[in-house]
mmCIF file of C-alpha atoms and ligand atoms in Angstrom:
data_model
loop_
_atom_site.group_PDB
_atom_site.id
_atom_site.type_symbol
_atom_site.label_atom_id
_atom_site.label_comp_id
_atom_site.label_asym_id
_atom_site.label_seq_id
_atom_site.Cartn_x
_atom_site.Cartn_y
_atom_site.Cartn_z
ATOM 1 C CA UNK X 1 -9.602 -22.373 -8.701
ATOM 2 C CA UNK X 2 -9.213 -19.646 -6.126
ATOM 3 C CA UNK X 3 -9.097 -16.032 -7.230
ATOM 4 C CA UNK X 4 -5.751 -14.341 -7.385
ATOM 5 C CA UNK X 5 -5.138 -11.138 -5.471
ATOM 6 C CA UNK X 6 -2.140 -8.966 -6.246
ATOM 7 C CA UNK X 7 -0.772 -5.888 -4.573
ATOM 8 C CA UNK X 8 2.455 -3.951 -4.427
ATOM 9 C CA UNK X 9 4.120 -1.404 -2.200
ATOM 10 C CA UNK X 10 7.094 0.840 -2.804
ATOM 11 C CA UNK X 11 10.195 0.287 -0.675
ATOM 12 C CA UNK X 12 10.160 3.792 0.753
ATOM 13 C CA UNK X 13 11.832 2.997 4.046
ATOM 14 C CA UNK X 14 9.142 2.079 6.473
ATOM 15 C CA UNK X 15 5.406 1.522 6.814
ATOM 16 C CA UNK X 16 3.168 4.054 8.525
ATOM 17 C CA UNK X 17 -0.171 3.336 10.143
ATOM 18 C CA UNK X 18 -1.965 4.779 7.105
ATOM 19 C CA UNK X 19 -0.362 2.070 4.943
ATOM 20 C CA UNK X 20 -1.188 -0.513 7.565
ATOM 21 C CA UNK X 21 -4.861 0.320 8.140
ATOM 22 C CA UNK X 22 -5.445 1.394 4.557
ATOM 23 C CA UNK X 23 -3.863 -1.512 2.745
ATOM 24 C CA UNK X 24 -1.592 -4.026 4.437
ATOM 25 C CA UNK X 25 -4.159 -5.119 7.001
ATOM 26 C CA UNK X 26 -6.473 -6.015 4.087
ATOM 27 C CA UNK X 27 -3.608 -7.844 2.412
ATOM 28 C CA UNK X 28 -3.248 -10.052 5.456
ATOM 29 C CA UNK X 29 -6.993 -10.698 5.763
ATOM 30 C CA UNK X 30 -7.342 -11.655 2.096
ATOM 31 C CA UNK X 31 -4.952 -14.542 2.565
ATOM 32 C CA UNK X 32 -7.836 -16.534 3.998
ATOM 33 C CA UNK X 33 -9.818 -16.399 0.774
ATOM 34 C CA UNK X 34 -7.517 -15.974 -2.220
ATOM 35 C CA UNK X 35 -4.148 -16.876 -3.667
ATOM 36 C CA UNK X 36 -2.280 -13.716 -2.782
ATOM 37 C CA UNK X 37 0.773 -12.360 -4.548
ATOM 38 C CA UNK X 38 2.480 -9.468 -2.741
ATOM 39 C CA UNK X 39 5.371 -7.572 -4.147
ATOM 40 C CA UNK X 40 7.821 -4.891 -3.042
ATOM 41 C CA UNK X 41 7.949 -2.782 -6.185
ATOM 42 C CA UNK X 42 11.575 -1.763 -6.465
ATOM 43 C CA UNK X 43 11.457 -1.049 -10.207
ATOM 44 C CA UNK X 44 8.809 1.539 -9.391
ATOM 45 C CA UNK X 45 11.122 3.049 -6.802
ATOM 46 C CA UNK X 46 13.535 4.062 -9.563
ATOM 47 C CA UNK X 47 11.013 6.727 -10.559
ATOM 48 C CA UNK X 48 11.901 8.646 -7.424
ATOM 49 C CA UNK X 49 15.409 9.847 -6.775
ATOM 50 C CA UNK X 50 16.559 7.049 -4.516
ATOM 51 C CA UNK X 51 20.133 6.351 -3.398
ATOM 52 C CA UNK X 52 21.260 3.054 -5.009
ATOM 53 C CA UNK X 53 23.003 2.098 -1.757
ATOM 54 C CA UNK X 54 19.699 2.412 0.058
ATOM 55 C CA UNK X 55 17.359 0.667 -2.330
ATOM 56 C CA UNK X 56 18.245 -2.960 -1.594
ATOM 57 C CA UNK X 57 18.171 -2.583 2.214
ATOM 58 C CA UNK X 58 14.927 -0.617 1.946
ATOM 59 C CA UNK X 59 13.306 -3.331 -0.176
ATOM 60 C CA UNK X 60 14.394 -6.039 2.189
ATOM 61 C CA UNK X 61 13.211 -4.035 5.158
ATOM 62 C CA UNK X 62 9.791 -3.514 3.571
ATOM 63 C CA UNK X 63 9.507 -7.265 3.027
ATOM 64 C CA UNK X 64 10.243 -7.787 6.729
ATOM 65 C CA UNK X 65 7.661 -5.170 7.679
ATOM 66 C CA UNK X 66 5.057 -6.963 5.580
ATOM 67 C CA UNK X 67 5.813 -10.305 7.179
ATOM 68 C CA UNK X 68 5.627 -8.728 10.619
ATOM 69 C CA UNK X 69 2.183 -7.377 9.678
ATOM 70 C CA UNK X 70 0.978 -10.886 8.959
ATOM 71 C CA UNK X 71 1.871 -11.579 5.343
ATOM 72 C CA UNK X 72 2.549 -15.263 5.605
ATOM 73 C CA UNK X 73 4.999 -16.692 3.063
ATOM 74 C CA UNK X 74 3.530 -20.148 3.592
ATOM 75 C CA UNK X 75 0.219 -18.964 2.210
ATOM 76 C CA UNK X 76 1.195 -16.069 -0.028
ATOM 77 C CA UNK X 77 3.832 -15.321 -2.598
ATOM 78 C CA UNK X 78 6.091 -12.532 -1.330
ATOM 79 C CA UNK X 79 8.982 -11.222 -3.424
ATOM 80 C CA UNK X 80 10.797 -8.226 -4.820
ATOM 81 C CA UNK X 81 9.610 -7.064 -8.222
ATOM 82 C CA UNK X 82 13.112 -6.930 -9.706
ATOM 83 C CA UNK X 83 13.612 -10.623 -8.971
ATOM 84 C CA UNK X 84 11.055 -11.254 -11.722
ATOM 85 C CA UNK X 85 12.142 -9.217 -14.766
ATOM 86 C CA UNK X 86 9.072 -10.417 -16.683
ATOM 87 C CA UNK X 87 7.335 -7.434 -15.075
ATOM 88 C CA UNK X 88 9.356 -5.150 -17.291
ATOM 89 C CA UNK X 89 8.844 -7.152 -20.447
ATOM 90 C CA UNK X 90 5.084 -7.168 -19.991
ATOM 91 C CA UNK X 91 5.182 -3.481 -19.153
ATOM 92 C CA UNK X 92 6.722 -2.679 -22.544
ATOM 93 C CA UNK X 93 4.150 -4.729 -24.404
ATOM 94 C CA UNK X 94 1.264 -3.219 -22.435
ATOM 95 C CA UNK X 95 2.717 0.238 -23.024
ATOM 96 C CA UNK X 96 1.985 -0.370 -26.674
ATOM 97 C CA UNK X 97 -1.727 -0.795 -25.963
ATOM 98 C CA UNK X 98 -1.878 2.181 -23.575
ATOM 99 C CA UNK X 99 -2.967 5.570 -24.780
ATOM 100 C CA UNK X 100 -0.651 8.525 -24.261
ATOM 101 C CA UNK X 101 -3.719 10.617 -23.469
ATOM 102 C CA UNK X 102 -4.822 8.267 -20.687
ATOM 103 C CA UNK X 103 -1.371 8.362 -19.107
ATOM 104 C CA UNK X 104 -1.314 12.150 -19.307
ATOM 105 C CA UNK X 105 -4.508 12.280 -17.256
ATOM 106 C CA UNK X 106 -3.146 10.328 -14.277
ATOM 107 C CA UNK X 107 -3.421 12.638 -11.272
ATOM 108 C CA UNK X 108 -0.549 10.953 -9.452
ATOM 109 C CA UNK X 109 1.712 11.690 -12.419
ATOM 110 C CA UNK X 110 0.548 15.286 -12.503
ATOM 111 C CA UNK X 111 1.159 15.709 -8.772
ATOM 112 C CA UNK X 112 4.539 14.011 -8.714
ATOM 113 C CA UNK X 113 5.867 15.615 -11.858
ATOM 114 C CA UNK X 114 4.847 19.086 -10.678
ATOM 115 C CA UNK X 115 7.325 18.894 -7.802
ATOM 116 C CA UNK X 116 10.250 17.549 -9.815
ATOM 117 C CA UNK X 117 12.762 19.333 -11.942
ATOM 118 C CA UNK X 118 13.588 16.251 -13.990
ATOM 119 C CA UNK X 119 10.472 14.364 -15.042
ATOM 120 C CA UNK X 120 11.456 10.914 -16.287
ATOM 121 C CA UNK X 121 9.636 8.848 -18.878
ATOM 122 C CA UNK X 122 9.692 6.175 -16.171
ATOM 123 C CA UNK X 123 7.443 8.294 -13.977
ATOM 124 C CA UNK X 124 5.070 8.689 -16.906
ATOM 125 C CA UNK X 125 5.079 4.925 -17.531
ATOM 126 C CA UNK X 126 4.659 4.093 -13.833
ATOM 127 C CA UNK X 127 0.963 3.097 -14.174
ATOM 128 C CA UNK X 128 1.774 0.777 -17.089
ATOM 129 C CA UNK X 129 4.313 -1.095 -14.985
ATOM 130 C CA UNK X 130 1.674 -1.280 -12.283
ATOM 131 C CA UNK X 131 -0.803 -2.796 -14.756
ATOM 132 C CA UNK X 132 1.886 -5.293 -15.776
ATOM 133 C CA UNK X 133 2.439 -6.256 -12.116
ATOM 134 C CA UNK X 134 -1.213 -7.139 -11.774
ATOM 135 C CA UNK X 135 -1.901 -8.700 -15.164
ATOM 136 C CA UNK X 136 1.206 -10.883 -15.086
ATOM 137 C CA UNK X 137 -0.540 -12.934 -12.389
ATOM 138 C CA UNK X 138 -3.960 -12.475 -14.004
ATOM 139 C CA UNK X 139 -5.156 -11.147 -10.672
ATOM 140 C CA UNK X 140 -8.800 -10.198 -10.313
ATOM 141 C CA UNK X 141 -8.588 -8.278 -7.022
ATOM 142 C CA UNK X 142 -6.165 -5.573 -5.955
ATOM 143 C CA UNK X 143 -6.268 -4.280 -2.365
ATOM 144 C CA UNK X 144 -5.082 -0.671 -2.458
ATOM 145 C CA UNK X 145 -5.592 2.726 -0.900
ATOM 146 C CA UNK X 146 -8.090 5.094 -2.412
ATOM 147 C CA UNK X 147 -5.364 7.030 -4.225
ATOM 148 C CA UNK X 148 -4.738 4.029 -6.483
ATOM 149 C CA UNK X 149 -8.268 3.693 -7.825
ATOM 150 C CA UNK X 150 -7.467 5.731 -10.929
ATOM 151 C CA UNK X 151 -4.451 3.527 -11.693
ATOM 152 C CA UNK X 152 -6.670 0.473 -11.368
ATOM 153 C CA UNK X 153 -9.172 1.975 -13.758
ATOM 154 C CA UNK X 154 -6.332 2.363 -16.246
ATOM 155 C CA UNK X 155 -5.203 -1.235 -15.635
ATOM 156 C CA UNK X 156 -8.683 -2.364 -16.618
ATOM 157 C CA UNK X 157 -8.615 -0.274 -19.782
ATOM 158 C CA UNK X 158 -5.241 -1.758 -20.683
ATOM 159 C CA UNK X 159 -6.495 -5.300 -20.068
ATOM 160 C CA UNK X 160 -9.554 -4.594 -22.196
ATOM 161 C CA UNK X 161 -7.544 -3.162 -25.045
ATOM 162 C CA UNK X 162 -5.103 -6.078 -24.995
ATOM 163 C CA UNK X 163 -7.943 -8.589 -24.904
ATOM 164 C CA UNK X 164 -9.709 -6.778 -27.722
ATOM 165 C CA UNK X 165 -6.680 -6.728 -29.948
ATOM 166 C CA UNK X 166 -5.087 -10.104 -29.192
ATOM 167 C CA UNK X 167 -7.912 -12.218 -27.804
ATOM 168 C CA UNK X 168 -9.253 -12.690 -24.292
ATOM 169 C CA UNK X 169 -6.415 -13.305 -21.835
ATOM 170 C CA UNK X 170 -6.520 -10.946 -18.856
ATOM 171 C CA UNK X 171 -9.282 -10.585 -16.267
ATOM 172 C CA UNK X 172 -10.136 -6.941 -15.549
ATOM 173 C CA UNK X 173 -8.755 -6.307 -12.059
ATOM 174 C CA UNK X 174 -11.007 -4.651 -9.484
ATOM 175 C CA UNK X 175 -9.702 -2.495 -6.639
ATOM 176 C CA UNK X 176 -10.460 -3.690 -3.115
ATOM 177 C CA UNK X 177 -10.582 -0.522 -1.039
ATOM 178 C CA UNK X 178 -10.919 -1.231 2.652
ATOM 179 C CA UNK X 179 -11.934 0.964 5.540
ATOM 180 C CA UNK X 180 -9.251 3.406 6.540
ATOM 181 C CA UNK X 181 -8.085 3.809 2.996
ATOM 182 C CA UNK X 182 -7.387 7.470 3.630
ATOM 183 C CA UNK X 183 -5.969 8.608 6.959
ATOM 184 C CA UNK X 184 -4.991 12.233 7.380
ATOM 185 C CA UNK X 185 -1.848 13.667 8.934
ATOM 186 C CA UNK X 186 -2.160 14.399 12.664
ATOM 187 C CA UNK X 187 -0.027 17.510 12.347
ATOM 188 C CA UNK X 188 -2.026 18.819 9.389
ATOM 189 C CA UNK X 189 -5.376 17.094 8.925
ATOM 190 C CA UNK X 190 -5.732 18.888 5.592
ATOM 191 C CA UNK X 191 -3.225 16.504 3.984
ATOM 192 C CA UNK X 192 -2.946 12.743 3.771
ATOM 193 C CA UNK X 193 -0.715 10.848 6.174
ATOM 194 C CA UNK X 194 2.460 10.200 4.193
ATOM 195 C CA UNK X 195 6.173 9.837 4.615
ATOM 196 C CA UNK X 196 6.969 12.347 1.936
ATOM 197 C CA UNK X 197 5.254 15.182 3.827
ATOM 198 C CA UNK X 198 7.814 14.828 6.631
ATOM 199 C CA UNK X 199 8.466 13.141 9.959
ATOM 200 C CA UNK X 200 5.677 14.866 11.914
ATOM 201 C CA UNK X 201 3.024 13.891 9.355
ATOM 202 C CA UNK X 202 2.996 10.159 9.904
ATOM 203 C CA UNK X 203 3.168 7.544 12.640
ATOM 204 C CA UNK X 204 5.429 4.646 11.732
ATOM 205 C CA UNK X 205 4.379 1.097 12.462
ATOM 206 C CA UNK X 206 7.905 0.503 13.800
ATOM 207 C CA UNK X 207 8.087 3.744 15.755
ATOM 208 C CA UNK X 208 8.834 3.648 19.467
ATOM 209 C CA UNK X 209 6.255 4.423 22.166
ATOM 210 C CA UNK X 210 7.558 7.790 23.224
ATOM 211 C CA UNK X 211 7.762 9.115 19.738
ATOM 212 C CA UNK X 212 4.205 7.949 19.016
ATOM 213 C CA UNK X 213 3.026 9.524 22.250
ATOM 214 C CA UNK X 214 4.596 12.832 21.299
ATOM 215 C CA UNK X 215 2.983 12.893 17.875
ATOM 216 C CA UNK X 216 -0.457 11.976 19.188
ATOM 217 C CA UNK X 217 -0.224 14.567 21.977
ATOM 218 C CA UNK X 218 0.588 17.333 19.558
ATOM 219 C CA UNK X 219 -2.143 16.360 17.084
ATOM 220 C CA UNK X 220 -4.185 19.299 15.824
ATOM 221 C CA UNK X 221 -7.676 19.474 17.381
ATOM 222 C CA UNK X 222 -9.966 22.461 17.995
ATOM 223 C CA UNK X 223 -11.351 24.561 20.852
ATOM 224 C CA UNK X 224 -13.682 21.719 21.863
ATOM 225 C CA UNK X 225 -16.351 21.438 24.558
ATOM 226 C CA UNK X 226 -19.330 22.706 22.574
ATOM 227 C CA UNK X 227 -22.357 20.390 22.682
ATOM 228 C CA UNK X 228 -23.493 19.328 19.218
ATOM 229 C CA UNK X 229 -20.506 20.995 17.531
ATOM 230 C CA UNK X 230 -19.406 19.722 14.161
ATOM 231 C CA UNK X 231 -16.297 17.591 14.399
ATOM 232 C CA UNK X 232 -13.194 19.273 13.038
ATOM 233 C CA UNK X 233 -10.987 17.345 10.624
ATOM 234 C CA UNK X 234 -8.286 16.803 13.267
ATOM 235 C CA UNK X 235 -10.668 15.337 15.836
ATOM 236 C CA UNK X 236 -12.293 13.240 13.138
ATOM 237 C CA UNK X 237 -8.870 11.834 12.267
ATOM 238 C CA UNK X 238 -8.196 10.926 15.895
ATOM 239 C CA UNK X 239 -11.538 9.150 16.122
ATOM 240 C CA UNK X 240 -10.901 7.398 12.850
ATOM 241 C CA UNK X 241 -7.560 6.043 14.001
ATOM 242 C CA UNK X 242 -9.160 5.011 17.258
ATOM 243 C CA UNK X 243 -11.940 3.192 15.409
ATOM 244 C CA UNK X 244 -9.517 1.390 13.128
ATOM 245 C CA UNK X 245 -7.170 0.421 15.919
ATOM 246 C CA UNK X 246 -9.990 -0.688 18.207
ATOM 247 C CA UNK X 247 -11.397 -2.972 15.522
ATOM 248 C CA UNK X 248 -8.031 -4.766 15.601
ATOM 249 C CA UNK X 249 -7.548 -4.990 19.323
ATOM 250 C CA UNK X 250 -11.031 -4.767 20.854
ATOM 251 C CA UNK X 251 -12.157 -1.706 22.808
ATOM 252 C CA UNK X 252 -15.117 -0.639 20.652
ATOM 253 C CA UNK X 253 -17.104 0.172 23.794
ATOM 254 C CA UNK X 254 -14.549 2.726 24.947
ATOM 255 C CA UNK X 255 -14.705 4.346 21.520
ATOM 256 C CA UNK X 256 -18.475 4.620 21.763
ATOM 257 C CA UNK X 257 -18.233 6.232 25.198
ATOM 258 C CA UNK X 258 -15.766 8.833 23.934
ATOM 259 C CA UNK X 259 -18.025 9.612 20.991
ATOM 260 C CA UNK X 260 -20.935 10.191 23.346
ATOM 261 C CA UNK X 261 -18.818 12.578 25.384
ATOM 262 C CA UNK X 262 -17.969 14.438 22.225
ATOM 263 C CA UNK X 263 -21.655 14.766 21.317
ATOM 264 C CA UNK X 264 -22.404 16.045 24.802
ATOM 265 C CA UNK X 265 -19.604 18.574 24.603
ATOM 266 C CA UNK X 266 -17.782 17.148 27.621
ATOM 267 C CA UNK X 267 -14.888 15.398 25.932
ATOM 268 C CA UNK X 268 -11.418 16.452 27.013
ATOM 269 C CA UNK X 269 -9.176 15.966 24.039
ATOM 270 C CA UNK X 270 -6.291 14.900 26.260
ATOM 271 C CA UNK X 271 -8.343 11.837 27.162
ATOM 272 C CA UNK X 272 -9.133 11.148 23.533
ATOM 273 C CA UNK X 273 -5.446 11.415 22.703
ATOM 274 C CA UNK X 274 -4.470 9.037 25.499
ATOM 275 C CA UNK X 275 -6.961 6.526 24.169
ATOM 276 C CA UNK X 276 -5.632 6.924 20.619
ATOM 277 C CA UNK X 277 -2.079 6.486 21.820
ATOM 278 C CA UNK X 278 -2.940 3.323 23.771
ATOM 279 C CA UNK X 279 -4.873 1.885 20.852
ATOM 280 C CA UNK X 280 -2.043 2.486 18.383
ATOM 281 C CA UNK X 281 0.509 0.940 20.706
ATOM 282 C CA UNK X 282 -1.691 -2.100 21.158
ATOM 283 C CA UNK X 283 -1.668 -2.632 17.398
ATOM 284 C CA UNK X 284 1.967 -1.853 16.644
ATOM 285 C CA UNK X 285 3.792 -3.447 19.557
ATOM 286 C CA UNK X 286 3.073 -7.058 18.577
ATOM 287 C CA UNK X 287 4.063 -6.192 15.002
ATOM 288 C CA UNK X 288 7.326 -4.702 16.213
ATOM 289 C CA UNK X 289 8.018 -7.768 18.275
ATOM 290 C CA UNK X 290 7.377 -10.098 15.351
ATOM 291 C CA UNK X 291 9.639 -8.024 13.189
ATOM 292 C CA UNK X 292 12.485 -8.307 15.672
ATOM 293 C CA UNK X 293 12.023 -12.080 15.792
ATOM 294 C CA UNK X 294 11.973 -12.383 12.015
ATOM 295 C CA UNK X 295 15.041 -10.256 11.690
ATOM 296 C CA UNK X 296 16.915 -12.307 14.283
ATOM 297 C CA UNK X 297 15.923 -15.536 12.535
ATOM 298 C CA UNK X 298 17.537 -14.211 9.356
ATOM 299 C CA UNK X 299 14.980 -15.791 7.058
ATOM 300 C CA UNK X 300 13.952 -12.966 4.779
ATOM 301 C CA UNK X 301 16.390 -13.627 1.928
ATOM 302 C CA UNK X 302 15.398 -17.276 1.621
ATOM 303 C CA UNK X 303 11.735 -16.367 1.760
ATOM 304 C CA UNK X 304 12.122 -13.790 -0.994
ATOM 305 C CA UNK X 305 14.070 -16.246 -3.174
ATOM 306 C CA UNK X 306 11.395 -18.822 -2.729
ATOM 307 C CA UNK X 307 8.618 -16.306 -3.381
ATOM 308 C CA UNK X 308 10.374 -15.075 -6.506
ATOM 309 C CA UNK X 309 10.716 -18.622 -7.827
ATOM 310 C CA UNK X 310 6.994 -19.198 -7.445
ATOM 311 C CA UNK X 311 6.170 -15.807 -8.935
ATOM 312 C CA UNK X 312 8.499 -16.395 -11.865
ATOM 313 C CA UNK X 313 6.890 -19.669 -12.778
ATOM 314 C CA UNK X 314 3.488 -17.961 -13.101
ATOM 315 C CA UNK X 315 5.018 -14.933 -14.802
ATOM 316 C CA UNK X 316 6.817 -17.051 -17.387
ATOM 317 C CA UNK X 317 3.623 -18.783 -18.366
ATOM 318 C CA UNK X 318 1.823 -15.502 -18.894
ATOM 319 C CA UNK X 319 4.710 -13.938 -20.794
ATOM 320 C CA UNK X 320 5.058 -16.908 -23.055
ATOM 321 C CA UNK X 321 1.352 -16.709 -23.900
ATOM 322 C CA UNK X 322 1.596 -12.958 -24.443
ATOM 323 C CA UNK X 323 4.639 -13.259 -26.720
ATOM 324 C CA UNK X 324 2.827 -15.858 -28.719
ATOM 325 C CA UNK X 325 -0.318 -13.714 -29.094
ATOM 326 C CA UNK X 326 1.509 -10.568 -30.143
ATOM 327 C CA UNK X 327 3.883 -12.353 -32.508
ATOM 328 C CA UNK X 328 7.196 -11.967 -30.697
ATOM 329 C CA UNK X 329 10.105 -14.398 -30.669
HETATM 330 N N1 LIG V 1 1.394 2.432 -7.145
HETATM 331 C C1 LIG V 1 1.185 1.733 -5.920
HETATM 332 C C2 LIG V 1 1.277 2.723 -4.766
HETATM 333 O O1 LIG V 1 1.928 3.737 -4.861
HETATM 334 C C3 LIG V 1 2.188 0.622 -5.727
HETATM 335 C C4 LIG V 1 2.009 -0.470 -6.740
HETATM 336 C C5 LIG V 1 2.853 -0.791 -7.731
HETATM 337 C C6 LIG V 1 0.908 -1.343 -6.830
HETATM 338 N N2 LIG V 1 2.380 -1.835 -8.438
HETATM 339 C C7 LIG V 1 1.177 -2.205 -7.926
HETATM 340 C C8 LIG V 1 -0.277 -1.478 -6.102
HETATM 341 C C9 LIG V 1 0.281 -3.176 -8.313
HETATM 342 C C10 LIG V 1 -1.173 -2.466 -6.503
HETATM 343 C C11 LIG V 1 -0.885 -3.306 -7.596
HETATM 344 O O2 LIG V 1 0.722 2.462 -3.730
#
């Protein structure tokens, strides 16, 4: 039997190129070698203060984005988490084999709760629901960005504790962290590219040319033109994006030439930025086109229904086994 891969993404509006290079591109590639289950995690989204009117359209839109990026519903299972309520049932049961101390040590919880006035128990339980997402499909691989490695470590501890108490059932899921798992903001290379930091800190996969051009042009660099100088974080980020984008669309030779110019202290950053802009556009334009086609074809709801039905049939099997082991029902 083929291995199962699971991953999830929050429906926070739209994808940025950090999500794409850091995670979603790996999701698409893994379809060739594993049974992949990909999920828009709308239950998780309730841990942030999201407008109920916006949540459903945002979830649907994220599903479309994923399909446009190459998640193929013929090969993979694609659905919204809330279409399979077994996620929540397993989350409760796993919560009972999760240590309060472990949850208190999650850095994402510490970061997120520090900036909120009202800290919900849901935010605290977030990593347990994430473990449930993965274990429900008994997935062994989880392609994620680097920031999720700690949550994966906890998922393994939870699996181990469940297996220890109730008998071997869950594989211990390993993170699959690809290249480009951490891209920095162009406007402030000291922080990660993210939507929450604000408009100027990310480049959207669905963003139009001119807006991308503007953001790349105003990227932070340095004084430049010093042979053998150490690369500043901003320039490093530009080169990193260029590398990642070139590996998708060809053009590795041009990247090498620009790097040599940098070493020699002759690189004009305006040229580097033009190259970065072109490379990004070459990656995102076909995705944008596919998205428009998918949207026009009006297929997403049927695809999600179908994905949810397949997910539910696996989820039900696992839940029924779990209920049996723990003595419920
Ligand atoms: N916490 C993940 C993130 O913020 C999203 C997520 C939820 C997830 N459930 C998951 C990722 C299960 C991998 C597997 O990126």
